[in-house]
CSV table of C-alpha atoms in Angstrom, one decimal:
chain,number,residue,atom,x,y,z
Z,776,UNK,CA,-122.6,113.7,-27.2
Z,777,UNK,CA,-125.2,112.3,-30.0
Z,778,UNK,CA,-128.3,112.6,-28.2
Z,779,UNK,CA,-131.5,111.2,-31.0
Z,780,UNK,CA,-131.7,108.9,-34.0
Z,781,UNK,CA,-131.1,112.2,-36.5
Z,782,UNK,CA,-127.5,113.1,-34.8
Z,783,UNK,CA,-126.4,109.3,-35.0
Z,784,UNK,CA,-127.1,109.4,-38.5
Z,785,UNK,CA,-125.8,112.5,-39.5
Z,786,UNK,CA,-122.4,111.1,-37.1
Z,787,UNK,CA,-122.1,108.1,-38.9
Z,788,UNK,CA,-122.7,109.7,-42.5
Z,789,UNK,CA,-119.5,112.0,-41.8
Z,790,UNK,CA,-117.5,108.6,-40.9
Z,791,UNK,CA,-118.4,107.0,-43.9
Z,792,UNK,CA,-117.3,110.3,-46.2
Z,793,UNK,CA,-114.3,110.8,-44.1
Z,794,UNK,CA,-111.0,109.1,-45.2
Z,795,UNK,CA,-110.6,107.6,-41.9
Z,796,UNK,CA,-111.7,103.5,-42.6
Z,797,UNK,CA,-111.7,101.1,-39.4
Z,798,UNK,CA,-109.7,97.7,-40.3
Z,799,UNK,CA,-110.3,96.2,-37.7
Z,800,UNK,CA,-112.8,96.6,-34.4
Z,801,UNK,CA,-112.4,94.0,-31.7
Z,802,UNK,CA,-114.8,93.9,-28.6
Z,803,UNK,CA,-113.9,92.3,-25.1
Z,804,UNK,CA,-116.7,91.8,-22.4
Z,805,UNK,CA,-115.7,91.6,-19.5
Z,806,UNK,CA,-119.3,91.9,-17.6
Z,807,UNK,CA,-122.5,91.6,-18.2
Z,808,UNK,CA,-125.5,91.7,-16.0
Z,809,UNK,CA,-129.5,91.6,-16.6
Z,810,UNK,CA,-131.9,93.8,-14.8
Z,811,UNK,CA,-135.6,94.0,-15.2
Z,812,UNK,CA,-135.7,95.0,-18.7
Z,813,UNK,CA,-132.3,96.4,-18.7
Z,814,UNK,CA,-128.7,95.0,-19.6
Z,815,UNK,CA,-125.5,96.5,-19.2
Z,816,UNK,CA,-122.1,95.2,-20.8
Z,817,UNK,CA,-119.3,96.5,-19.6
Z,818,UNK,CA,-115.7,96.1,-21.6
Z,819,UNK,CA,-112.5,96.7,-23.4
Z,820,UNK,CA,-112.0,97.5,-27.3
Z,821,UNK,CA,-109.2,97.4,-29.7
Z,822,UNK,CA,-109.5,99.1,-32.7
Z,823,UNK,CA,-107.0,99.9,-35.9
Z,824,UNK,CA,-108.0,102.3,-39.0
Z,825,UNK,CA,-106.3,103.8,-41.9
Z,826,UNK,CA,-106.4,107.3,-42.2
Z,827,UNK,CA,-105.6,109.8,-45.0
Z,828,UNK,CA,-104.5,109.3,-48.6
Z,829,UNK,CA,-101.8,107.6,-48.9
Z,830,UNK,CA,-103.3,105.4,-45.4
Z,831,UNK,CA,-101.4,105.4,-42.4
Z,832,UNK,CA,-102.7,102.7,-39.7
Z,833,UNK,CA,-103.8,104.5,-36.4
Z,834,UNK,CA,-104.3,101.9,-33.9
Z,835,UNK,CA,-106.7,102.6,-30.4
Z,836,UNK,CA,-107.9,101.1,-27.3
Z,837,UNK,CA,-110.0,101.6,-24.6
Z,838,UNK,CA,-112.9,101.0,-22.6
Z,839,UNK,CA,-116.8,100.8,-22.9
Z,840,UNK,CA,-120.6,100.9,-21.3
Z,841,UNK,CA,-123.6,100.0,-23.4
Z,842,UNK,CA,-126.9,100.2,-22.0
Z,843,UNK,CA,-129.5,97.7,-23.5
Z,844,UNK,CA,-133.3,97.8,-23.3
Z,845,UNK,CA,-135.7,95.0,-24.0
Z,846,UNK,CA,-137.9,95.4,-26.3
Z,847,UNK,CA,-141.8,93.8,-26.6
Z,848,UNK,CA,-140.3,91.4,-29.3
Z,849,UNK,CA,-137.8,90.1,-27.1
Z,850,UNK,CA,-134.9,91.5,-29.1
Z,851,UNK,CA,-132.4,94.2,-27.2
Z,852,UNK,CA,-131.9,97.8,-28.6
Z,853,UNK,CA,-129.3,100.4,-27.5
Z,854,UNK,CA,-130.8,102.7,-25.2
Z,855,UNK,CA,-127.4,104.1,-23.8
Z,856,UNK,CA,-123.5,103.7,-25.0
Z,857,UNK,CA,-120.1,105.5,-23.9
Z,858,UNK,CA,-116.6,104.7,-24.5
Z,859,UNK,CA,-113.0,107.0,-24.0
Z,860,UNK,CA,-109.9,105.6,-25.5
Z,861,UNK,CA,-106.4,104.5,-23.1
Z,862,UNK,CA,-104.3,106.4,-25.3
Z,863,UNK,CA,-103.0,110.0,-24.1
Z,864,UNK,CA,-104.1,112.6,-27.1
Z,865,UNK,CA,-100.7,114.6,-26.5
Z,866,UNK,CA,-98.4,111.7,-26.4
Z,867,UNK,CA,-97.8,112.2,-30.2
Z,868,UNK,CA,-96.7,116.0,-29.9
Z,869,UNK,CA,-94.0,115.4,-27.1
């Protein structure tokens, strides 16, 4: 769990200097719903990278829950965001 603006950053720093690069990153809503200040999208994602040197193409897909909160400006900001992948991690070692 990435809990702070510090952890994100230091997460996303270690994606960008691994050798793991997402081709592609496809997001599917399938609700949406408005609350007070609060929004919550619920959906699907599909997702391919290349990993290693030489690449090999990993696809993935799953599901997700992002939690928005309005801000004074009008504009939405992340407050909350999960996701777990479809795919079974031992699948590959049978």
């Amino acid at each position: 769990m990435l809990v702070g603006k510090k952890a994100i950053e230091n997460s996303m720093n270690m994606d960008e200097n691994s050798d793991m690069k997402i081709t592609s990153f496809k997001f599917n809503t399938k609700d949406l719903w408005i609350s007070g200040d609060q929004m919550c999208e619920v959906g699907t994602y599909d997702l391919s990278m290349a990993v290693g040197n030489p690449a090999k193409t990993t696809n993935d897909h799953g599901k997700y829950l992002t939690i928005y909160q309005k801000q004074k400006d009008g504009s939405w900001k992340i407050k909350a965001d999960m996701w777990n992948t479809d795919l079974n991690p031992f699948a590959s070692s049978q």
